[in-house]
Structure formats: structure tokens, C-alpha cells
Amino acid sequence: MITIPYLTALTTYFSYGLLFAFGQIRDLFRKILDWWSADNLQGYAPICLGLEDFYIRRLYLRIQDCFGRPIASAPDAWIDVVERYSNDNNKTLKRTTNINRCLNLGSYNYLGFAASDEYCTPRVFRSLETFSASTCSTCVDGGTTVLHNELEECVAKFVGKPAAVVFGMGYVTNSAILPVLIGKGGLIISDSLNHNSIVNGARGSGATIRVFLHNTPSHLEEVLREQIAEGQPRTHRPWKKIIVVVEGIYSMEGELCKLPEIIAVCKKYKAYTYLDEAHSIGAVGKTGRGVCELLGVDTADVDIMMGTFTKSFGSCGGYIAGSKELIQYLKYTCPAHLYATSISPPAAQQIISAIKVILGEDGSSRGAQKLARIRENSNFFRSELQKMGFEVLGDNDSPIMPIMLYNPAKIPAFSRECLKQNVAIVTVAFPATPLLLARARICISAAHTKEDLIKALEVISQVGDLVGIKYFPAEPKKQQEEDGRLKLD
Amino acid sequence: MALSFLNIMNISLDWAFDAPPSRAVVFGVHIGGHLVVEALLVIVIVFLLLQKSYKPPKRPLTEKEIDELCEEWVPEPLIPPITEEMKYEPPILESAARPHTVVNGKEVVNFSAANYLGLIGHKKLLESCTGALEKYGVGSCGPRNFYGTIDVHLDCETRIAKFLGTPDSILYSYGISTMFSAIPAFCKKGDIIVVDEGVHWAIQNGLQLSRSTIVYFKHNDMESLESTLEKITRENKRAKNVRRYIVVEAIYQNSGQIVPLDVIIRLKEKYHFRVLLDETNSFGVLGASGRGLTEHCGVPVEKIDIITAAMGNALATEGGFCTGSVRVADHQRLSGSGYVFSASLPPYLASAAITAIDLLEENPDLITRLKENIAILWRGLSGTQGLSIASNPLSPLVFLKLKKSTGSFKNDLQLFEDIADRMLREDSVFVVASKRSTLDKCRLPAGIRLFVSAGHSEEDLLKASESLKRAASAVLSGYN
């Protein structure tokens, strides 16, 4: 639940209204101009109809330079951001050879495995030599090497489940697994802010989809009761099965899932739970085992555990962990296992080595230090930001902290001003967030030093004053402000 | 008393029937007592209209009843019971998936990897990977839009576009995510997609997610395609205003057939459909310089609106790309779900792709060798007992199916698995049967797939064909 001040809501609506109006006027002129030039479609319908790409043409392109900035280094604590310029009002951006060394507050490099690592990197090189970069085959044919088997065992042991299966891409893990588990006559109850991969997986499954209020176990219970009592739409047959899908840490909110409460509700109503730990695995918990460890949930209570390796492990791919039978069944029928190239061996080795470091199996305490560091860094940074009066979302311990911007004009302003002072921060707008709730998102890493964080805080504070996004008064009196605010889901 | 009441009744009735208006004549008709009756009727109608319509009393379920229903509800188990066939374990490779690899401690000839150009383990490819790993680390740790764009991604996109002669291209981080992102980016509800019934799962998934109207035509049958297009254009008057696409694969993963692109282009231009071509198995293989089916058929690449391909085959790396006009590529940068919402391709794989294309351009003899190898295998396989080659003679994916199917996909597949098993065990030749997911809607027959590589020697190919002949006659003799 985000509360937005009335005045801000008004100005944000006004800004979008203005942008829309100007966009329409420009479209009108474009239409008139195109009318004179020859029709080059020749009987084809246009590739984008009507307003489908209006947002891209008239809003996104204006601030295109704030997104997709290329970098020329590993996504470590400091990155080399490549300068770009545009000769046509931001329509196209050209790369230059100039490079800005910036502090990286954007990458999901939670444990600092993105850069070369004394333990992981030599092993990755060795696996590259032994197994090459790709197997050119699917897991079920000739794409399973000893490395892949080791990886699956390693992951299963790490997350605390009997078995696991690994895929080469996190997105595909969600979108190809859900249709295997549930189909017509089944019900998927999904958190309203779940990731797009879950949404697409649910759509692809053919099951009925219901949504519950973001991270609200009481509403989940309400939905479950209503749905079990009503049964399937029209026929009122009882549901075949119900799967509740939640995420460990929500990537755009930085919030931790209320897992214990949600598990209790699911158990009571015999629904299966599907936990997506894309951002939490490796990043939180005493030994990096994710939200289950952090919140004291027994992994046996979660039926399907999903996660990705792109974030904390500095690699690529995703996994599903569950009972032996579940994994056997998935390996038998999941299209991503049957038809997709198996994960690249060096990437697999990177994951194995990273897990070993986290568990201290490399013979050092670096893993424990990394975990302690990310926790310290995140909590320090969050509390400092809050003290300055920014509207910061999310919970303690979570390495993701969004700062609310709201107004569309503040998105590029914040992003560009920070970059000028060599701090690279991600700004997020539609389609990743609702139109009104644009934000800047900071991802803290264990690779950041205290000095890095202090520098970042100075810059953010200064830019925050300039752009006017300190929606709360600095420190002491905060409560009074809360009343005059409009509630927005 | 009663009498006086009757009197009053009489008088009033008299008045009513003999009242001046009731004696009136309208249009030559005596009205008589009508008015009274009609007035009564009107009153009754008004009375009925004013009544509330009958509704059965609503009795929502009480909390207790809901509790009981929840208590009674028994869900199905999450997965069906595990059967023997689900316990299948694939052979485990102990070295790189080169034409010769090690399975269970034994060196085998590998026909299971789509390593068409034999680039797996190529020195230059490994050097390029090592360089990229040193500079960029393994993962990119972010989606393309959020500092996950590494300069090699952009270089790779430019390189692919330059190689194919298209204006722009876009990289995806996994082969199968390319198709299921590209299709829904361009096709929405109400649009029409005409598609071959034999396309692979990633395309099927994309079609489903697009929610467009899907019309299938018979596998690689151009007459069926033409009649389908004709029917759609004739029946749908609005067809001019909706987007219409033909979706085909250059070399079908499920059969090894090659689509006759020249016919597709003719039909596309006749009926004004756009074409989405998946070049996963043909990129780097077909055409004199490996530019794919367009080069092979002599079709200018601009005629194809959208080309997609996975890079996990000929290029011996991973990921996928989509290429076409600048508009096509740029539109996906905010609409391709696998592009926007997923971490980008690990930079070393992008760098490997660039090097692989360089290698392809420098060594056109790789393609010649591959073509020769396919021809050798074909010669060797002629006259295999009980099996016929279903794939095109130019396809590096050689697909054999049963001459006489057992009638069920499952039994056919079992036969092929027995053959593959025997070949691996007895002759150390590693081939694979075409397994199929329960979600796959493709209904083409099962078969055995041999991925030919430029890295295979003549000896390997002859060994494979001999072994296949032996195994097929042993397994199928009991059955035929």
C-alpha cells in the first residue's frame, strides 16, 4: 500500500495529461504530414495499431537516455557507463567512446559475485575449457553434463529441498513451469504485484486466475474461501487444485513476503504454495537461504520453490526445487527442460562455486562476511534515506529500496542529475510499475564499501533537494504528515 | 337491505352502460360497455406493473456453510502419480558436447548436439569467452534497461544485423524466450495468425500468449496454406484492418522439413500477410554463406518482416535474437516480455556469438563440409529397415520416422528409444529420440533425430548409419 499526497497526485495527473495532450497534437501533425506522403503500407495493417505504441513514441522516447545505459565493465560496485548522445531529440542514441566511472546502485549484484572472484573465476575458466560455452542440446537429450547434475544436487541441498531442476533462464522457469503444474479447472491465486513471468506463466496455463491484494494474507483467505465455496465459474464444479503464487522479495517494492501467515492460510485451505525467490535467495537469511530462513518458515511447507541465479550468484538461469516426485515429473514433461538448450556450463560452474563460497565450503569465511555486509549495508542505507525524508518502500533486511518519485518529470531529472555526479541509479516507470507510481530503485550490494554508501547518500540527498522528492520532513516529526494523504493501492 | 344494494347496483350498471359516452358511436361502431371493461383492464395492468417482480429470496452462504465447503474440498495431488517412463535419466556427458564426447566413461560419436558448424570447443570461441569473462564476469546482473546492457550486447546486435543485412536486431537471453516474446509483442487480440501445425513449442506458447485468432494449416503444405489464406480473406471483411501474420519455421524442429520460402513470399504478397520466420535450425547452415533460408531461396531479407533464431545451434552459444526493420526491433525493447523483464544474456555468450559469426564469414568451407556430411549420412541411411527419412535432404537435422506407425506416439517413441539405447550401448553412437512434452500441441509423428555437424568425419557418419541400420533391424524386426 502506497500513500500519495493529494498535491503530488494532482500534479502527476496533470503532467501525464499534458504529455498526453502534446503527444496527441504531435500525432495529429504527423498524420497530416503522412497524408501527403505516399501510403507505404500497401494493404497491410500497421505494425502498431492506434495507441499501442503511443506511450513509447510520445513519452518514453523523451527520456530514453535514462534507460538501457550501456556499460563497459562487469556490473560490480563501480561500473564504466558509456556516454551516449542524440542528434534527433532522443529518438536514437549513439554510443561514444567516452566512459564515466560511476558508483553502481542499479545491478542485482547482492553478494558481489558479479566481479571476478578468487574462488569462482578460476573454476569458471576451467569449466569453459572442459565443457565449452554451450552444449547445443537440451537437458533431456545430450545437454546434461556432470556439471549440470552437480549443480542440481548443490541447489537442492542449498535451498533445503530433496531435489531440484535447473533452467537456463529465470523468466522461462516461471513461464514454463506453471502450465505444467496446473491447467483448465485449476485456480491460480497470485499476488497483485507478482512479476510478469508469473503472470505469463499463469496465462499460458489455461487455469483461472484470481488476484489478492499485495502481501495481504487476510485478503488471500477471503479469496480462498469465496473461491472454494463457489467452485469453477458457471459449472460450479469444485476446483481441481489451487496454487498460491507469491514472491520472496518483491523486486519493485523491496518488501518481504509475509510468508508465515500466507503459509498458514494455504495450509488451512489445502492450497499449494509456489514461492518465487528470484531476489531473496542468497541475499537474505543468516546463511543466505532466502526468506524461508529469514522468517523462520520450514521449507517442507512450501510445495514449489523457485529462484534465479542472475542476482546473488552473478550468473544466469533459474531453478525449481521440490519433492523428488515433483522434479521427476517436471523433467518428464516441462517444455523448458525438453526443448531449451541446457544452461551454459561456465554459468553452471559459477553458481556451484558461489554456493560453495556462501556455505563456507571453500574453506574461508568470505561467504558469511558477504552476507553480514549486505545486511549491514542495506539497513544502514535504508535508515539514512528515511532520516533524510525520502519516501522509501520496503522492509528492513531487504537489499532493494525504492524511492518514490511520482511525477514523470522527476524521473529523468533524478536519473540524469545522479549520473552527472557519477552515481548510477535505476529509475523505474511504466510498464514495470503503475503509471502514477514512478520510482527510483536502489539495489545494495555486499561489494559496496561504507565510503561508497556515504558518497551515494550525499549525492542522493543533494539531488533529492534539487528535484524535490523528499516528501517527508527530515527526521523527527513524521506522523502528522501521514494524515493528509490519499490512499492508493 | 339486500334489495336496496341490488337497486344501487342496477342503477349504477345502468348508468355505466347507458351513460352518454357508452352510447357514443365511434367510426360507426357502438361502444357499448367497452370503456368500463377497458378501464378495468388498464387498472389491472397498471397494478401488475407496479408489483415487484418475483425473485427467489437470496440466501448467501453462511460462514458456517463456507467453513463446511472448505472442509469438504479435497484438491487433486499437485502432480499425477509417477510412472516408470517418467523416471527416464538422460545420458550424462563427461566432456564438452563435441562430435566426439564421453558418456559413462566411454568415447562416443555425438549426434545429439545441434552443433552444426562444429564450433563447440573452437579455440577462437574459447578465447573470446575467456576475454569476456575476464572483463565482464559471468552474469549481467540486471535487465537490459537497468544497467544490464553491456557494450558487447550492442556490438552483437549490430553484428547480427550486419551479417544478415537487416537494419536492426535485438538480443534475447534464451533461445525459446525469443519466440514467445516476439509474437505477443506484435500480435494482439483480434489479429489473425496463420501457422503451420508442426511448429515447435516456443512458437505455440507465443501464439497462446498473444491471444490472437490462430488458424493452422497442414504441415508444410502450401496448398493448404493458400486455401486457408483465401478463406480468411474472403470471410473476413475486416481483415484489411487487422494485422495478419504467417508464422513458419525455416527448418522444422519437429520434422526437419524446409519451408518453401518463395511460395510463402508469393502468397504473402498476394494476400497481404506479414511473415514471421524462425531460423533457429537454418541460421549459419543454409545458403552459400550461412545467412539462412532467405539466402538459400534467393529472397531479399527485407521481404521477411520478422526473423527470429536461437543461437544455441550453429553459433554454439546461447540466447536468441530477433531481427527486422528498426521499428520491429525497437518495438520489442519495451514490449518483448522476455527482453524487458529478464536479466540480459551473459556477456561472454554475446561475445561468443560475435566470434562465431566472424568464424562463419571467414570459413565458408564449414558450410560446404556440413553439406557434404549431410549427403554422406543420407547415402548411408538409404534402405534402413522400417524407417524412412522425413527431413529435407539439405537439413542438418536428419529426422527418421517409422514407415508404419504403431498407431500411438508413445509406442513409437518407445521403439525409437530402444534403438537409441542400443546404438549408444553397442556402437557408442549417441542419437536421440524426439521426446515430446504433454503441453506440446504438435501432432507430427515421433522420430529419431541425428544432428549432423561439420565436425563429423566420414568415418563417424558411416559408423552412425551402419549402427542405426543394425539397431533398427534388431528392434523393428519383431515388430514389422
Tab-separated table of C-alpha atoms in Angstrom, chain A residues 93-281:
chain	number	residue	atom	x	y	z
A	93	LEU	CA	21.098	7.301	-29.173
A	94	LYS	CA	24.627	6.825	-30.366
A	95	ARG	CA	27.442	5.435	-28.293
A	96	THR	CA	30.650	7.351	-27.838
A	97	THR	CA	33.941	6.001	-26.581
A	98	ASN	CA	33.771	8.239	-23.511
A	99	ILE	CA	33.344	6.436	-20.246
A	100	ASN	CA	32.089	7.591	-16.857
A	101	ARG	CA	33.221	5.654	-13.827
A	102	CYS	CA	30.073	5.503	-11.681
A	103	LEU	CA	29.026	4.004	-8.400
A	104	ASN	CA	26.610	1.205	-9.265
A	105	LEU	CA	23.350	1.260	-7.306
A	106	GLY	CA	21.394	-0.487	-10.032
A	107	SER	CA	22.583	-4.048	-10.577
A	108	TYR	CA	21.263	-7.063	-8.700
A	109	ASN	CA	24.762	-7.897	-7.577
A	110	TYR	CA	23.686	-8.559	-3.990
A	111	LEU	CA	26.636	-10.626	-2.856
A	112	GLY	CA	29.239	-9.102	-5.131
A	113	PHE	CA	29.748	-12.190	-7.288
A	114	ALA	CA	29.465	-10.147	-10.481
A	115	ALA	CA	33.113	-9.230	-10.457
A	116	SER	CA	35.849	-11.795	-10.704
A	117	ASP	CA	36.191	-13.797	-7.542
A	118	GLU	CA	39.270	-15.583	-6.257
A	119	TYR	CA	37.387	-18.851	-5.779
A	120	CYS	CA	34.776	-18.810	-8.572
A	121	THR	CA	36.587	-17.331	-11.552
A	122	PRO	CA	39.398	-19.897	-11.942
A	123	ARG	CA	36.825	-22.672	-11.734
A	124	VAL	CA	34.656	-20.989	-14.348
A	125	PHE	CA	37.630	-20.835	-16.711
A	126	ARG	CA	38.373	-24.484	-16.151
A	127	SER	CA	34.779	-25.492	-16.884
A	128	LEU	CA	34.833	-23.362	-20.032
A	129	GLU	CA	37.837	-25.293	-21.248
A	130	THR	CA	36.335	-28.674	-20.359
A	131	PHE	CA	32.747	-28.128	-21.473
A	132	SER	CA	32.901	-25.122	-23.819
A	133	ALA	CA	30.312	-22.327	-23.739
A	134	SER	CA	27.251	-24.316	-24.735
A	135	THR	CA	26.040	-27.868	-25.120
A	136	CYS	CA	23.866	-27.058	-28.157
A	137	SER	CA	21.414	-29.622	-26.871
A	138	THR	CA	18.519	-29.879	-24.464
A	139	CYS	CA	18.795	-31.315	-20.972
A	140	VAL	CA	16.784	-34.352	-21.908
A	141	ASP	CA	18.866	-35.171	-24.997
A	142	GLY	CA	22.582	-34.608	-24.919
A	143	GLY	CA	22.760	-31.427	-22.870
A	144	THR	CA	23.239	-32.851	-19.404
A	145	THR	CA	26.845	-32.915	-18.312
A	146	VAL	CA	28.271	-33.980	-14.966
A	147	LEU	CA	28.361	-30.284	-14.159
A	148	HIS	CA	24.596	-29.972	-14.601
A	149	ASN	CA	23.999	-32.882	-12.273
A	150	GLU	CA	26.310	-31.448	-9.668
A	151	LEU	CA	24.521	-28.106	-9.953
A	152	GLU	CA	21.114	-29.642	-9.339
A	153	GLU	CA	22.305	-31.508	-6.286
A	154	CYS	CA	24.069	-28.429	-4.987
A	155	VAL	CA	20.973	-26.238	-5.412
A	156	ALA	CA	18.665	-28.774	-3.788
A	157	LYS	CA	20.955	-29.007	-0.799
A	158	PHE	CA	21.299	-25.226	-0.575
A	159	VAL	CA	17.597	-24.410	-0.593
A	160	GLY	CA	16.705	-27.349	1.649
A	161	LYS	CA	14.579	-29.484	-0.662
A	162	PRO	CA	15.069	-33.109	-1.763
A	163	ALA	CA	15.558	-32.332	-5.456
A	164	ALA	CA	15.898	-29.502	-7.944
A	165	VAL	CA	15.864	-28.865	-11.684
A	166	VAL	CA	17.739	-26.023	-13.362
A	167	PHE	CA	16.874	-23.982	-16.442
A	168	GLY	CA	18.942	-21.565	-18.476
A	169	MET	CA	16.764	-18.512	-17.847
A	170	GLY	CA	14.846	-17.302	-14.809
A	171	TYR	CA	11.911	-15.924	-16.760
A	172	VAL	CA	11.365	-19.213	-18.563
A	173	THR	CA	11.475	-21.093	-15.264
A	174	ASN	CA	8.278	-19.371	-14.173
A	175	SER	CA	6.547	-19.144	-17.505
A	176	ALA	CA	7.136	-22.774	-18.479
A	177	ILE	CA	6.600	-24.445	-15.102
A	178	LEU	CA	3.189	-23.082	-14.154
A	179	PRO	CA	1.444	-24.571	-17.224
A	180	VAL	CA	2.881	-27.980	-16.341
A	181	LEU	CA	1.548	-27.911	-12.798
A	182	ILE	CA	-1.942	-26.646	-13.410
A	183	GLY	CA	-4.378	-26.395	-16.261
A	184	LYS	CA	-8.039	-25.967	-17.011
A	185	GLY	CA	-10.182	-26.455	-13.929
A	186	GLY	CA	-7.416	-25.258	-11.667
A	187	LEU	CA	-7.102	-21.939	-9.897
A	188	ILE	CA	-4.028	-19.767	-9.542
A	189	ILE	CA	-4.207	-17.133	-6.819
A	190	SER	CA	-1.495	-14.625	-7.447
A	191	ASP	CA	-0.233	-11.623	-5.512
A	192	SER	CA	-1.282	-8.456	-7.321
A	193	LEU	CA	2.323	-7.332	-7.777
A	194	ASN	CA	3.809	-10.595	-8.992
A	195	HIS	CA	6.438	-10.497	-11.713
A	196	ASN	CA	5.498	-10.577	-15.368
A	197	SER	CA	6.958	-14.075	-15.803
A	198	ILE	CA	4.446	-15.443	-13.295
A	199	VAL	CA	1.627	-13.568	-15.000
A	200	ASN	CA	2.619	-15.009	-18.377
A	201	GLY	CA	3.036	-18.492	-16.938
A	202	ALA	CA	-0.406	-18.304	-15.366
A	203	ARG	CA	-1.938	-17.073	-18.611
A	204	GLY	CA	-0.250	-19.804	-20.564
A	205	SER	CA	-1.586	-22.472	-18.233
A	206	GLY	CA	-5.256	-22.060	-19.046
A	207	ALA	CA	-6.154	-22.072	-15.351
A	208	THR	CA	-8.446	-19.448	-13.843
A	209	ILE	CA	-6.518	-16.594	-12.285
A	210	ARG	CA	-7.544	-14.602	-9.234
A	211	VAL	CA	-5.523	-11.886	-7.584
A	212	PHE	CA	-5.224	-10.960	-3.935
A	213	LEU	CA	-4.161	-7.624	-2.513
A	214	HIS	CA	-0.423	-7.275	-2.441
A	215	ASN	CA	1.039	-9.093	0.561
A	216	THR	CA	-2.250	-9.244	2.462
A	217	PRO	CA	-2.840	-12.707	3.988
A	218	SER	CA	-6.306	-11.740	5.246
A	219	HIS	CA	-7.447	-10.920	1.733
A	220	LEU	CA	-5.883	-14.124	0.456
A	221	GLU	CA	-8.011	-16.027	2.958
A	222	GLU	CA	-11.105	-14.152	1.828
A	223	VAL	CA	-10.416	-15.006	-1.818
A	224	LEU	CA	-9.711	-18.630	-0.989
A	225	ARG	CA	-12.935	-19.040	0.996
A	226	GLU	CA	-15.004	-17.410	-1.676
A	227	GLN	CA	-13.438	-19.438	-4.475
A	228	ILE	CA	-13.642	-22.802	-2.723
A	229	ALA	CA	-17.288	-22.145	-1.840
A	230	GLU	CA	-18.184	-21.026	-5.370
A	231	GLY	CA	-16.110	-23.512	-7.335
A	232	GLN	CA	-15.381	-23.078	-11.006
A	233	PRO	CA	-17.197	-20.290	-12.826
A	234	ARG	CA	-20.510	-21.296	-14.440
A	235	THR	CA	-20.280	-25.037	-13.778
A	236	HIS	CA	-19.624	-24.590	-10.023
A	237	ARG	CA	-17.646	-27.799	-10.017
A	238	PRO	CA	-15.073	-27.859	-7.242
A	239	TRP	CA	-11.598	-26.635	-8.252
A	240	LYS	CA	-9.165	-29.371	-9.181
A	241	LYS	CA	-6.385	-27.674	-7.277
A	242	ILE	CA	-5.365	-24.237	-6.125
A	243	ILE	CA	-1.865	-22.823	-6.310
A	244	VAL	CA	-0.985	-19.634	-4.451
A	245	VAL	CA	1.934	-17.802	-6.042
A	246	VAL	CA	3.969	-15.288	-4.047
A	247	GLU	CA	7.434	-13.785	-4.271
A	248	GLY	CA	10.064	-13.729	-1.530
A	249	ILE	CA	11.104	-10.135	-2.059
A	250	TYR	CA	9.085	-8.006	-4.438
A	251	SER	CA	11.546	-6.502	-6.881
A	252	MET	CA	9.779	-3.190	-7.391
A	253	GLU	CA	8.703	-2.661	-3.759
A	254	GLY	CA	11.586	-4.151	-1.800
A	255	GLU	CA	9.042	-5.734	0.531
A	256	LEU	CA	9.478	-9.103	2.169
A	257	CYS	CA	6.662	-11.556	1.693
A	258	LYS	CA	4.530	-12.249	4.775
A	259	LEU	CA	5.354	-15.867	4.287
A	260	PRO	CA	4.476	-17.440	7.672
A	261	GLU	CA	0.949	-16.007	7.576
A	262	ILE	CA	0.443	-16.920	3.934
A	263	ILE	CA	1.675	-20.471	4.512
A	264	ALA	CA	-0.723	-20.822	7.440
A	265	VAL	CA	-3.661	-19.714	5.280
A	266	CYS	CA	-2.661	-22.031	2.432
A	267	LYS	CA	-2.337	-24.970	4.774
A	268	LYS	CA	-5.722	-24.295	6.280
A	269	TYR	CA	-7.385	-24.276	2.864
A	270	LYS	CA	-5.289	-27.046	1.294
A	271	ALA	CA	-3.839	-24.777	-1.393
A	272	TYR	CA	-0.366	-25.419	-2.782
A	273	THR	CA	2.248	-22.714	-2.393
A	274	TYR	CA	4.638	-21.542	-5.077
A	275	LEU	CA	7.370	-19.251	-3.793
A	276	ASP	CA	9.446	-17.216	-6.244
A	277	GLU	CA	12.715	-16.327	-4.563
A	278	ALA	CA	14.267	-14.523	-7.520
A	279	HIS	CA	15.539	-11.665	-5.383
A	280	SER	CA	15.729	-13.253	-1.971
A	281	ILE	CA	17.708	-16.444	-2.486
